[in-house]
Amino acid sequence: MGDIRLPFSNSFSQLPSIFYTRMPAEPFVENPTLIHANPSLCDVIGLSKESLSHPQFASYFSGQLSLPGSDSLAMVYSGHQFGQWAGQLGDGRALLLGQVTTPAHGQWDIQLKGSGKTPYSRFGDGRAVLRSCIREYLCGEAIHGLGILTTRALCVVGTNQQVRRESWEPGAVLARVASSHIRFGHFEHFFYHYPGSDYGRALADYVIEHFFSELMDTPDRYRFWFHQVVVRTAALIAEWQAVGFCHGVMNTDNMSILGETIDYGPFGFMEGFDPHYICNHSDETGRYAYDQQPLIGLWNLQALAQALTSFISETDLREGLGEYWIHFLTTYEIKMAQKLGFEIVTDDVRSLIYDLLELMEADLADYPLVFRLLSESLLDTTRWVSLFKSTDAALGWLSRYHHEILKGGSSHEISTRLNLVNPKYILRNWVAEVAIREVEDKANYAILDDFLTIFHAPYDEDPQFERFANPAPEGFGEVCVSCSS
Ligand code: AMP
Ligand code: MG
């Protein structure tokens, strides 16, 4: 078998070295072991499927060996964490191997997470634990399966090395794939650390050239670009809200400049509907609670705007920020209307949406199931109504809803439409925990095949996986997720 070949183009490392530190990964004592690889990303990054069984695959995608053609580096960035300026951060445990480019799929970053210390590690060990790599691996695919922009991952590699967190845990490396890993915090870094410099503009030029190329020849390109960043961020957060996704750590260093979901840590999907839900146990004030996410999106964009004042006028930035709420609300309401099977948002539809959310909140009704079982409710209301404690209120809403929705088609047509937009499977915390326990305790790596199957097609019924569509079985215990990863 020949060596592993990827179509590296490595555009980021062509930028001046102020943006990064070029370096190799920190080696492991033992050779790493492949836990799981995701064949659906092979075409995207121009990797042959046979490469997944290459004897050195795990060594290459953990950083133990340097991948031919890569030009590895750690990026520097800064950021606001929990509302406070945190100063310089950067890839403290990640290494960008470079960019690959294919004619069909364009340019992608490949990044290792957990590959060892860098000059930006501060007090950290540069490593990642297997538990959080599995969560990120599955959640990236789950969010992608839901049609939401996100980083994804090619594989999880076990390092056969223990990592110290609250206790000793097995370590791992995640090979992450994203359009780009450039964050809001990159721009903040150059604005605050190099005042008066042109570095922020140079980075914007890179981003525009590679991801907003339609703006390249526009004289006002920076202004239009910022506008696009606002629109993409607003749309991303609207999608999160509609699907019930809580990111958990929306610091400006965890915000992608391309509006992709990035940095999965203590995330959580909404189950019993509680708008004040805080998925991250380290978030004591609820800054990143579910219902705060839209506002935090704007806060983060304001922090970004401040960092762009060196090359975009305050008037233009303010105008861009002024577009946020309308884009957020429009996208959110369209998504919610679609979840009810409507194509346009009328006043009647709007009141159905918000009345339903109020009922769900009062009874902590299961968010994904309430929407998924709407299709079944057209034939039999029993299971849907059983999701609520106040049966009369639930039945009252349902009959209003049926009356309205059945104006638009037969119950069969509507039911089909509903099942195409309301996922059967979301990555519930307990389901992620099942995956982690199977991998860590029983070395059952093949279970990740099942979970990729489920989350790549979250709208499909599959009787063998039925139980994963439901809340945690009785006695499963609470799953606690914090920033420790
Ligand atoms: P996060 O909360 O994962 O977004 O990380 C915030 C910052 O801390 C980033 O600069 C990370 O690279 C860095 N970091 C997190 N965990 C570690 C670690 N174990 N070792 C070194 N740096 C880390
Ligand atoms: Mg981060």
mmCIF file of C-alpha atoms in Angstrom, residues 65-421:
data_model
loop_
_atom_site.group_PDB
_atom_site.id
_atom_site.type_symbol
_atom_site.label_atom_id
_atom_site.label_comp_id
_atom_site.label_asym_id
_atom_site.label_seq_id
_atom_site.Cartn_x
_atom_site.Cartn_y
_atom_site.Cartn_z
ATOM 1 C CA LEU A 65 3.632 10.984 12.009
ATOM 2 C CA SER A 66 3.648 14.032 9.776
ATOM 3 C CA LEU A 67 1.178 13.678 6.900
ATOM 4 C CA PRO A 68 2.903 14.062 3.492
ATOM 5 C CA GLY A 69 2.142 17.498 2.051
ATOM 6 C CA SER A 70 0.911 19.027 5.313
ATOM 7 C CA ASP A 71 2.417 22.259 6.662
ATOM 8 C CA SER A 72 1.312 22.095 10.265
ATOM 9 C CA LEU A 73 0.868 25.134 12.469
ATOM 10 C CA ALA A 74 -0.888 26.429 15.560
ATOM 11 C CA MET A 75 -3.023 29.538 14.970
ATOM 12 C CA VAL A 76 -2.992 32.471 17.356
ATOM 13 C CA TYR A 77 -6.226 34.205 18.358
ATOM 14 C CA SER A 78 -7.716 35.953 21.381
ATOM 15 C CA GLY A 79 -11.249 36.392 22.621
ATOM 16 C CA HIS A 80 -13.891 37.370 25.124
ATOM 17 C CA GLN A 81 -14.759 34.493 27.448
ATOM 18 C CA PHE A 82 -17.955 34.725 29.486
ATOM 19 C CA GLY A 83 -18.120 38.429 28.666
ATOM 20 C CA GLN A 84 -14.575 39.265 29.793
ATOM 21 C CA TRP A 85 -11.576 40.059 27.635
ATOM 22 C CA ALA A 86 -9.364 36.973 27.999
ATOM 23 C CA GLY A 87 -6.338 38.212 26.061
ATOM 24 C CA GLN A 88 -4.267 35.887 23.941
ATOM 25 C CA LEU A 89 -5.573 32.339 23.483
ATOM 26 C CA GLY A 90 -4.873 30.365 20.305
ATOM 27 C CA ASP A 91 -4.635 26.721 19.304
ATOM 28 C CA GLY A 92 -3.513 25.467 22.697
ATOM 29 C CA ARG A 93 -4.178 21.846 21.885
ATOM 30 C CA ALA A 94 -4.863 21.927 18.178
ATOM 31 C CA LEU A 95 -2.733 21.860 15.081
ATOM 32 C CA LEU A 96 -3.846 22.923 11.639
ATOM 33 C CA LEU A 97 -2.353 20.386 9.219
ATOM 34 C CA GLY A 98 -3.263 22.626 6.297
ATOM 35 C CA GLN A 99 -5.916 23.060 3.643
ATOM 36 C CA VAL A 100 -6.939 20.477 1.069
ATOM 37 C CA THR A 101 -8.701 21.463 -2.129
ATOM 38 C CA THR A 102 -10.718 19.293 -4.507
ATOM 39 C CA PRO A 103 -12.491 20.453 -7.695
ATOM 40 C CA ALA A 104 -15.864 19.181 -6.451
ATOM 41 C CA HIS A 105 -15.758 20.262 -2.829
ATOM 42 C CA GLY A 106 -13.453 23.269 -2.655
ATOM 43 C CA GLN A 107 -11.159 24.064 0.234
ATOM 44 C CA TRP A 108 -11.183 22.413 3.673
ATOM 45 C CA ASP A 109 -9.059 22.779 6.779
ATOM 46 C CA ILE A 110 -7.835 19.634 8.483
ATOM 47 C CA GLN A 111 -7.042 20.173 12.132
ATOM 48 C CA LEU A 112 -5.966 17.837 14.906
ATOM 49 C CA LYS A 113 -7.429 18.506 18.346
ATOM 50 C CA GLY A 114 -5.531 17.025 21.295
ATOM 51 C CA SER A 115 -2.209 16.784 19.441
ATOM 52 C CA GLY A 116 -0.086 18.323 22.192
ATOM 53 C CA LYS A 117 1.236 21.577 23.588
ATOM 54 C CA THR A 118 1.828 24.654 21.477
ATOM 55 C CA PRO A 119 3.081 28.144 22.390
ATOM 56 C CA TYR A 120 -0.600 28.963 23.097
ATOM 57 C CA SER A 121 -1.279 26.170 25.590
ATOM 58 C CA ARG A 122 -0.991 28.474 28.633
ATOM 59 C CA PHE A 123 -1.562 26.175 31.638
ATOM 60 C CA GLY A 124 -3.157 23.351 29.591
ATOM 61 C CA ASP A 125 -1.649 19.984 28.702
ATOM 62 C CA GLY A 126 -2.405 20.212 24.983
ATOM 63 C CA ARG A 127 -4.471 17.043 25.118
ATOM 64 C CA ALA A 128 -8.115 16.027 24.752
ATOM 65 C CA VAL A 129 -10.046 13.246 26.427
ATOM 66 C CA LEU A 130 -11.719 10.410 24.543
ATOM 67 C CA ARG A 131 -15.124 11.230 26.064
ATOM 68 C CA SER A 132 -15.213 14.739 24.615
ATOM 69 C CA CYS A 133 -13.757 13.655 21.267
ATOM 70 C CA ILE A 134 -16.616 11.159 20.905
ATOM 71 C CA ARG A 135 -19.148 13.846 21.810
ATOM 72 C CA GLU A 136 -17.673 16.259 19.269
ATOM 73 C CA TYR A 137 -17.385 13.521 16.621
ATOM 74 C CA LEU A 138 -21.041 12.554 16.959
ATOM 75 C CA CYS A 139 -22.406 16.052 17.396
ATOM 76 C CA GLY A 140 -20.635 17.461 14.349
ATOM 77 C CA GLU A 141 -22.220 14.703 12.262
ATOM 78 C CA ALA A 142 -25.606 15.150 13.976
ATOM 79 C CA ILE A 143 -25.645 18.911 13.311
ATOM 80 C CA HIS A 144 -24.512 18.280 9.728
ATOM 81 C CA GLY A 145 -27.248 15.651 9.336
ATOM 82 C CA LEU A 146 -29.748 18.301 10.414
ATOM 83 C CA GLY A 147 -28.532 20.528 7.592
ATOM 84 C CA ILE A 148 -26.824 23.082 9.851
ATOM 85 C CA LEU A 149 -23.362 24.433 9.034
ATOM 86 C CA THR A 150 -20.707 22.897 11.243
ATOM 87 C CA THR A 151 -17.207 21.608 11.580
ATOM 88 C CA ARG A 152 -17.121 17.827 11.165
ATOM 89 C CA ALA A 153 -14.573 15.162 11.995
ATOM 90 C CA LEU A 154 -12.764 12.534 9.968
ATOM 91 C CA CYS A 155 -11.813 10.301 12.869
ATOM 92 C CA VAL A 156 -11.158 9.776 16.547
ATOM 93 C CA VAL A 157 -7.807 8.245 17.437
ATOM 94 C CA GLY A 158 -7.093 6.836 20.899
ATOM 95 C CA THR A 159 -3.675 7.854 22.199
ATOM 96 C CA ASN A 160 -3.191 5.017 24.718
ATOM 97 C CA GLN A 161 -2.155 7.747 27.121
ATOM 98 C CA GLN A 162 -4.088 8.884 30.191
ATOM 99 C CA VAL A 163 -5.015 12.546 30.555
ATOM 100 C CA ARG A 164 -5.591 14.296 33.879
ATOM 101 C CA ARG A 165 -8.927 16.071 34.268
ATOM 102 C CA GLU A 166 -11.100 15.698 37.420
ATOM 103 C CA SER A 167 -9.654 12.162 37.295
ATOM 104 C CA TRP A 168 -7.334 10.301 34.906
ATOM 105 C CA GLU A 169 -9.074 9.532 31.640
ATOM 106 C CA PRO A 170 -8.170 7.967 28.284
ATOM 107 C CA GLY A 171 -6.841 10.532 25.826
ATOM 108 C CA ALA A 172 -7.669 10.925 22.150
ATOM 109 C CA VAL A 173 -7.135 13.109 19.119
ATOM 110 C CA LEU A 174 -9.979 14.299 16.909
ATOM 111 C CA ALA A 175 -9.217 15.072 13.252
ATOM 112 C CA ARG A 176 -11.516 17.977 12.525
ATOM 113 C CA VAL A 177 -12.621 19.147 9.089
ATOM 114 C CA ALA A 178 -14.037 22.640 8.538
ATOM 115 C CA SER A 179 -14.212 25.229 5.788
ATOM 116 C CA SER A 180 -12.018 27.315 8.060
ATOM 117 C CA HIS A 181 -11.093 27.537 11.733
ATOM 118 C CA ILE A 182 -10.861 31.344 11.682
ATOM 119 C CA ARG A 183 -12.822 32.785 14.587
ATOM 120 C CA PHE A 184 -14.103 36.204 15.643
ATOM 121 C CA GLY A 185 -11.262 36.053 18.158
ATOM 122 C CA HIS A 186 -8.663 36.088 15.382
ATOM 123 C CA PHE A 187 -9.709 39.612 14.451
ATOM 124 C CA GLU A 188 -9.874 40.682 18.079
ATOM 125 C CA HIS A 189 -6.326 39.413 18.561
ATOM 126 C CA PHE A 190 -4.784 41.592 15.882
ATOM 127 C CA PHE A 191 -6.861 44.633 16.802
ATOM 128 C CA TYR A 192 -5.915 44.636 20.486
ATOM 129 C CA HIS A 193 -2.358 43.315 20.280
ATOM 130 C CA TYR A 194 -1.165 45.212 17.189
ATOM 131 C CA PRO A 195 -3.069 48.514 17.218
ATOM 132 C CA GLY A 196 -2.759 50.449 13.992
ATOM 133 C CA SER A 197 -1.464 47.402 12.083
ATOM 134 C CA ASP A 198 -2.899 46.001 8.863
ATOM 135 C CA TYR A 199 -3.088 42.411 10.106
ATOM 136 C CA GLY A 200 -6.855 42.412 10.605
ATOM 137 C CA ARG A 201 -7.383 43.635 7.066
ATOM 138 C CA ALA A 202 -4.944 41.012 5.729
ATOM 139 C CA LEU A 203 -6.923 38.306 7.481
ATOM 140 C CA ALA A 204 -10.177 39.705 6.106
ATOM 141 C CA ASP A 205 -8.580 39.628 2.638
ATOM 142 C CA TYR A 206 -7.772 35.939 3.149
ATOM 143 C CA VAL A 207 -11.324 35.182 4.295
ATOM 144 C CA ILE A 208 -12.892 37.141 1.433
ATOM 145 C CA GLU A 209 -10.604 35.576 -1.177
ATOM 146 C CA HIS A 210 -11.374 32.044 -0.066
ATOM 147 C CA PHE A 211 -14.951 32.196 1.189
ATOM 148 C CA PHE A 212 -16.605 35.337 -0.164
ATOM 149 C CA SER A 213 -14.898 35.447 -3.543
ATOM 150 C CA GLU A 214 -17.959 37.068 -5.147
ATOM 151 C CA LEU A 215 -17.003 40.223 -3.179
ATOM 152 C CA MET A 216 -13.385 40.327 -4.373
ATOM 153 C CA ASP A 217 -13.889 43.037 -6.973
ATOM 154 C CA THR A 218 -16.407 45.091 -4.996
ATOM 155 C CA PRO A 219 -14.931 48.437 -3.869
ATOM 156 C CA ASP A 220 -16.931 48.271 -0.635
ATOM 157 C CA ARG A 221 -16.042 44.650 -0.036
ATOM 158 C CA TYR A 222 -15.244 44.869 3.699
ATOM 159 C CA ARG A 223 -18.591 46.434 4.452
ATOM 160 C CA PHE A 224 -20.493 43.793 2.450
ATOM 161 C CA TRP A 225 -18.391 41.062 4.001
ATOM 162 C CA PHE A 226 -19.246 42.151 7.541
ATOM 163 C CA HIS A 227 -22.864 42.292 6.517
ATOM 164 C CA GLN A 228 -22.582 38.672 5.345
ATOM 165 C CA VAL A 229 -20.970 37.637 8.635
ATOM 166 C CA VAL A 230 -23.915 39.188 10.494
ATOM 167 C CA VAL A 231 -26.423 37.394 8.267
ATOM 168 C CA ARG A 232 -24.678 34.040 8.543
ATOM 169 C CA THR A 233 -24.335 34.288 12.326
ATOM 170 C CA ALA A 234 -27.975 35.288 12.746
ATOM 171 C CA ALA A 235 -29.060 32.396 10.515
ATOM 172 C CA LEU A 236 -26.879 29.893 12.366
ATOM 173 C CA ILE A 237 -28.282 30.824 15.750
ATOM 174 C CA ALA A 238 -31.829 30.782 14.394
ATOM 175 C CA GLU A 239 -31.190 27.226 13.203
ATOM 176 C CA TRP A 240 -29.828 26.253 16.623
ATOM 177 C CA GLN A 241 -32.901 27.679 18.341
ATOM 178 C CA ALA A 242 -35.290 25.906 15.991
ATOM 179 C CA VAL A 243 -33.658 22.531 16.457
ATOM 180 C CA GLY A 244 -33.137 23.107 20.201
ATOM 181 C CA PHE A 245 -29.331 23.116 20.165
ATOM 182 C CA CYS A 246 -27.450 24.810 22.999
ATOM 183 C CA HIS A 247 -23.793 25.480 22.302
ATOM 184 C CA GLY A 248 -22.806 26.068 25.910
ATOM 185 C CA VAL A 249 -19.648 28.184 25.436
ATOM 186 C CA MET A 250 -20.389 30.985 22.985
ATOM 187 C CA ASN A 251 -17.159 32.847 23.688
ATOM 188 C CA THR A 252 -15.911 34.971 20.795
ATOM 189 C CA ASP A 253 -13.048 32.510 20.287
ATOM 190 C CA ASN A 254 -15.681 29.825 19.637
ATOM 191 C CA MET A 255 -17.496 31.779 16.910
ATOM 192 C CA SER A 256 -16.630 30.876 13.335
ATOM 193 C CA ILE A 257 -16.201 33.805 10.946
ATOM 194 C CA LEU A 258 -18.083 31.670 8.393
ATOM 195 C CA GLY A 259 -21.128 31.088 10.589
ATOM 196 C CA GLU A 260 -20.404 27.411 11.198
ATOM 197 C CA THR A 261 -20.982 25.644 14.495
ATOM 198 C CA ILE A 262 -17.544 25.181 16.039
ATOM 199 C CA ASP A 263 -15.970 23.897 19.279
ATOM 200 C CA TYR A 264 -18.315 21.330 20.720
ATOM 201 C CA GLY A 265 -17.798 21.148 24.462
ATOM 202 C CA PRO A 266 -20.581 21.070 27.035
ATOM 203 C CA PHE A 267 -23.309 21.390 24.371
ATOM 204 C CA GLY A 268 -26.770 19.962 24.870
ATOM 205 C CA PHE A 269 -29.932 19.479 22.861
ATOM 206 C CA MET A 270 -33.165 20.700 24.342
ATOM 207 C CA GLU A 271 -35.270 17.853 25.694
ATOM 208 C CA GLY A 272 -37.927 18.926 28.244
ATOM 209 C CA PHE A 273 -38.583 22.427 26.896
ATOM 210 C CA ASP A 274 -37.108 24.995 29.254
ATOM 211 C CA PRO A 275 -36.046 28.244 27.569
ATOM 212 C CA HIS A 276 -33.708 28.969 30.476
ATOM 213 C CA TYR A 277 -31.905 25.661 30.023
ATOM 214 C CA ILE A 278 -28.148 25.881 30.766
ATOM 215 C CA CYS A 279 -26.306 22.941 29.263
ATOM 216 C CA ASN A 280 -22.867 23.834 30.665
ATOM 217 C CA HIS A 281 -22.560 23.137 34.391
ATOM 218 C CA SER A 282 -19.662 25.615 34.584
ATOM 219 C CA ASP A 283 -21.934 28.453 33.365
ATOM 220 C CA GLU A 284 -23.142 29.585 36.768
ATOM 221 C CA THR A 285 -24.965 32.738 35.667
ATOM 222 C CA GLY A 286 -26.639 31.207 32.622
ATOM 223 C CA ARG A 287 -24.920 33.604 30.246
ATOM 224 C CA TYR A 288 -25.138 30.940 27.546
ATOM 225 C CA ALA A 289 -28.588 29.570 28.397
ATOM 226 C CA TYR A 290 -30.758 28.507 25.437
ATOM 227 C CA ASP A 291 -32.846 31.689 25.427
ATOM 228 C CA GLN A 292 -29.731 33.891 25.683
ATOM 229 C CA GLN A 293 -28.065 32.508 22.557
ATOM 230 C CA PRO A 294 -29.639 34.979 20.100
ATOM 231 C CA LEU A 295 -28.610 37.954 22.234
ATOM 232 C CA ILE A 296 -25.111 36.546 22.727
ATOM 233 C CA GLY A 297 -24.817 36.134 18.966
ATOM 234 C CA LEU A 298 -25.302 39.888 18.667
ATOM 235 C CA TRP A 299 -22.969 40.606 21.602
ATOM 236 C CA ASN A 300 -20.261 38.576 19.890
ATOM 237 C CA LEU A 301 -20.826 40.356 16.588
ATOM 238 C CA GLN A 302 -20.477 43.673 18.428
ATOM 239 C CA ALA A 303 -17.144 42.496 19.833
ATOM 240 C CA LEU A 304 -16.114 41.526 16.303
ATOM 241 C CA ALA A 305 -17.285 44.886 14.929
ATOM 242 C CA GLN A 306 -15.131 46.703 17.469
ATOM 243 C CA ALA A 307 -12.123 44.746 16.216
ATOM 244 C CA LEU A 308 -12.918 45.679 12.621
ATOM 245 C CA THR A 309 -12.997 49.437 13.254
ATOM 246 C CA SER A 310 -9.420 49.630 11.989
ATOM 247 C CA PHE A 311 -10.630 49.083 8.420
ATOM 248 C CA ILE A 312 -14.443 49.376 8.348
ATOM 249 C CA SER A 313 -16.215 52.610 9.257
ATOM 250 C CA GLU A 314 -18.336 52.684 12.404
ATOM 251 C CA THR A 315 -21.350 53.706 10.327
ATOM 252 C CA ASP A 316 -20.985 50.640 8.105
ATOM 253 C CA LEU A 317 -20.452 48.358 11.085
ATOM 254 C CA ARG A 318 -23.469 49.776 12.884
ATOM 255 C CA GLU A 319 -25.555 49.335 9.769
ATOM 256 C CA GLY A 320 -24.455 45.691 9.517
ATOM 257 C CA LEU A 321 -25.251 45.018 13.175
ATOM 258 C CA GLY A 322 -28.632 46.652 12.630
ATOM 259 C CA GLU A 323 -29.552 43.774 10.301
ATOM 260 C CA TYR A 324 -29.072 41.104 12.953
ATOM 261 C CA TRP A 325 -32.491 40.850 14.562
ATOM 262 C CA ILE A 326 -34.476 40.909 11.364
ATOM 263 C CA HIS A 327 -32.379 38.092 9.906
ATOM 264 C CA PHE A 328 -32.494 36.113 13.104
ATOM 265 C CA LEU A 329 -36.232 36.450 13.565
ATOM 266 C CA THR A 330 -37.117 35.836 9.930
ATOM 267 C CA THR A 331 -35.048 32.659 9.775
ATOM 268 C CA TYR A 332 -36.284 31.447 13.159
ATOM 269 C CA GLU A 333 -39.955 31.961 12.347
ATOM 270 C CA ILE A 334 -39.655 30.352 8.917
ATOM 271 C CA LYS A 335 -37.948 27.325 10.478
ATOM 272 C CA MET A 336 -40.586 27.075 13.206
ATOM 273 C CA ALA A 337 -43.431 27.467 10.707
ATOM 274 C CA GLN A 338 -41.870 24.665 8.638
ATOM 275 C CA LYS A 339 -41.702 22.501 11.748
ATOM 276 C CA LEU A 340 -45.472 22.879 11.932
ATOM 277 C CA GLY A 341 -45.803 22.095 8.220
ATOM 278 C CA PHE A 342 -46.529 25.657 7.025
ATOM 279 C CA GLU A 343 -44.724 27.325 4.170
ATOM 280 C CA ILE A 344 -45.306 30.938 5.130
ATOM 281 C CA VAL A 345 -45.493 32.783 8.417
ATOM 282 C CA THR A 346 -48.922 34.345 8.826
ATOM 283 C CA ASP A 347 -50.269 35.850 12.065
ATOM 284 C CA ASP A 348 -52.238 32.631 12.683
ATOM 285 C CA VAL A 349 -49.129 30.527 12.192
ATOM 286 C CA ARG A 350 -47.130 32.822 14.449
ATOM 287 C CA SER A 351 -49.640 32.487 17.257
ATOM 288 C CA LEU A 352 -49.690 28.694 16.824
ATOM 289 C CA ILE A 353 -45.890 28.637 17.173
ATOM 290 C CA TYR A 354 -45.691 30.792 20.289
ATOM 291 C CA ASP A 355 -48.746 29.250 21.955
ATOM 292 C CA LEU A 356 -47.261 25.812 21.478
ATOM 293 C CA LEU A 357 -43.934 26.892 22.970
ATOM 294 C CA GLU A 358 -45.791 28.289 25.969
ATOM 295 C CA LEU A 359 -47.616 24.996 26.506
ATOM 296 C CA MET A 360 -44.390 23.055 26.134
ATOM 297 C CA GLU A 361 -42.619 25.257 28.638
ATOM 298 C CA ALA A 362 -45.418 24.909 31.194
ATOM 299 C CA ASP A 363 -45.226 21.102 30.998
ATOM 300 C CA LEU A 364 -41.515 20.665 30.167
ATOM 301 C CA ALA A 365 -42.665 18.705 27.121
ATOM 302 C CA ASP A 366 -39.963 16.918 25.134
ATOM 303 C CA TYR A 367 -38.893 19.335 22.367
ATOM 304 C CA PRO A 368 -37.982 16.883 19.593
ATOM 305 C CA LEU A 369 -40.873 14.509 20.313
ATOM 306 C CA VAL A 370 -43.521 17.263 20.360
ATOM 307 C CA PHE A 371 -42.557 18.181 16.795
ATOM 308 C CA ARG A 372 -41.839 14.682 15.549
ATOM 309 C CA LEU A 373 -45.154 13.275 16.739
ATOM 310 C CA LEU A 374 -47.183 16.051 15.101
ATOM 311 C CA SER A 375 -47.379 13.915 11.964
ATOM 312 C CA GLU A 376 -48.771 10.968 13.931
ATOM 313 C CA SER A 377 -51.234 13.311 15.681
ATOM 314 C CA LEU A 378 -53.053 13.779 12.379
ATOM 315 C CA LEU A 379 -54.237 10.151 12.642
ATOM 316 C CA ASP A 380 -54.080 9.463 16.361
ATOM 317 C CA THR A 381 -53.683 12.154 18.993
ATOM 318 C CA THR A 382 -52.897 9.850 21.938
ATOM 319 C CA ARG A 383 -49.092 9.834 21.947
ATOM 320 C CA TRP A 384 -48.781 13.525 21.152
ATOM 321 C CA VAL A 385 -51.153 14.551 23.935
ATOM 322 C CA SER A 386 -49.357 12.255 26.385
ATOM 323 C CA LEU A 387 -46.278 14.497 26.073
ATOM 324 C CA PHE A 388 -48.176 17.142 28.059
ATOM 325 C CA LYS A 389 -49.477 17.217 31.623
ATOM 326 C CA SER A 390 -52.380 19.551 30.834
ATOM 327 C CA THR A 391 -54.327 17.347 28.455
ATOM 328 C CA ASP A 392 -57.116 19.864 27.826
ATOM 329 C CA ALA A 393 -54.767 22.669 26.863
ATOM 330 C CA ALA A 394 -52.797 20.303 24.601
ATOM 331 C CA LEU A 395 -55.971 19.028 22.905
ATOM 332 C CA GLY A 396 -57.219 22.596 22.507
ATOM 333 C CA TRP A 397 -54.037 23.662 20.724
ATOM 334 C CA LEU A 398 -54.014 20.511 18.602
ATOM 335 C CA SER A 399 -57.532 20.990 17.288
ATOM 336 C CA ARG A 400 -56.722 24.609 16.351
ATOM 337 C CA TYR A 401 -53.590 23.356 14.630
ATOM 338 C CA HIS A 402 -55.305 20.537 12.744
ATOM 339 C CA HIS A 403 -57.980 22.946 11.561
ATOM 340 C CA GLU A 404 -55.355 25.340 10.186
ATOM 341 C CA ILE A 405 -52.879 22.865 8.708
ATOM 342 C CA LEU A 406 -55.461 20.659 6.997
ATOM 343 C CA LYS A 407 -56.486 23.639 4.877
ATOM 344 C CA GLY A 408 -53.168 23.106 3.075
ATOM 345 C CA GLY A 409 -53.374 19.452 2.050
ATOM 346 C CA SER A 410 -54.375 15.915 2.937
ATOM 347 C CA SER A 411 -53.217 14.490 6.247
ATOM 348 C CA HIS A 412 -50.975 12.083 4.324
ATOM 349 C CA GLU A 413 -49.219 14.920 2.461
ATOM 350 C CA ILE A 414 -48.811 16.972 5.596
ATOM 351 C CA SER A 415 -47.572 14.063 7.623
ATOM 352 C CA THR A 416 -44.862 13.323 5.031
ATOM 353 C CA ARG A 417 -43.838 16.976 4.964
ATOM 354 C CA LEU A 418 -43.624 17.142 8.771
ATOM 355 C CA ASN A 419 -41.374 14.105 8.995
ATOM 356 C CA LEU A 420 -38.927 15.695 6.580
ATOM 357 C CA VAL A 421 -38.340 18.687 8.856
#
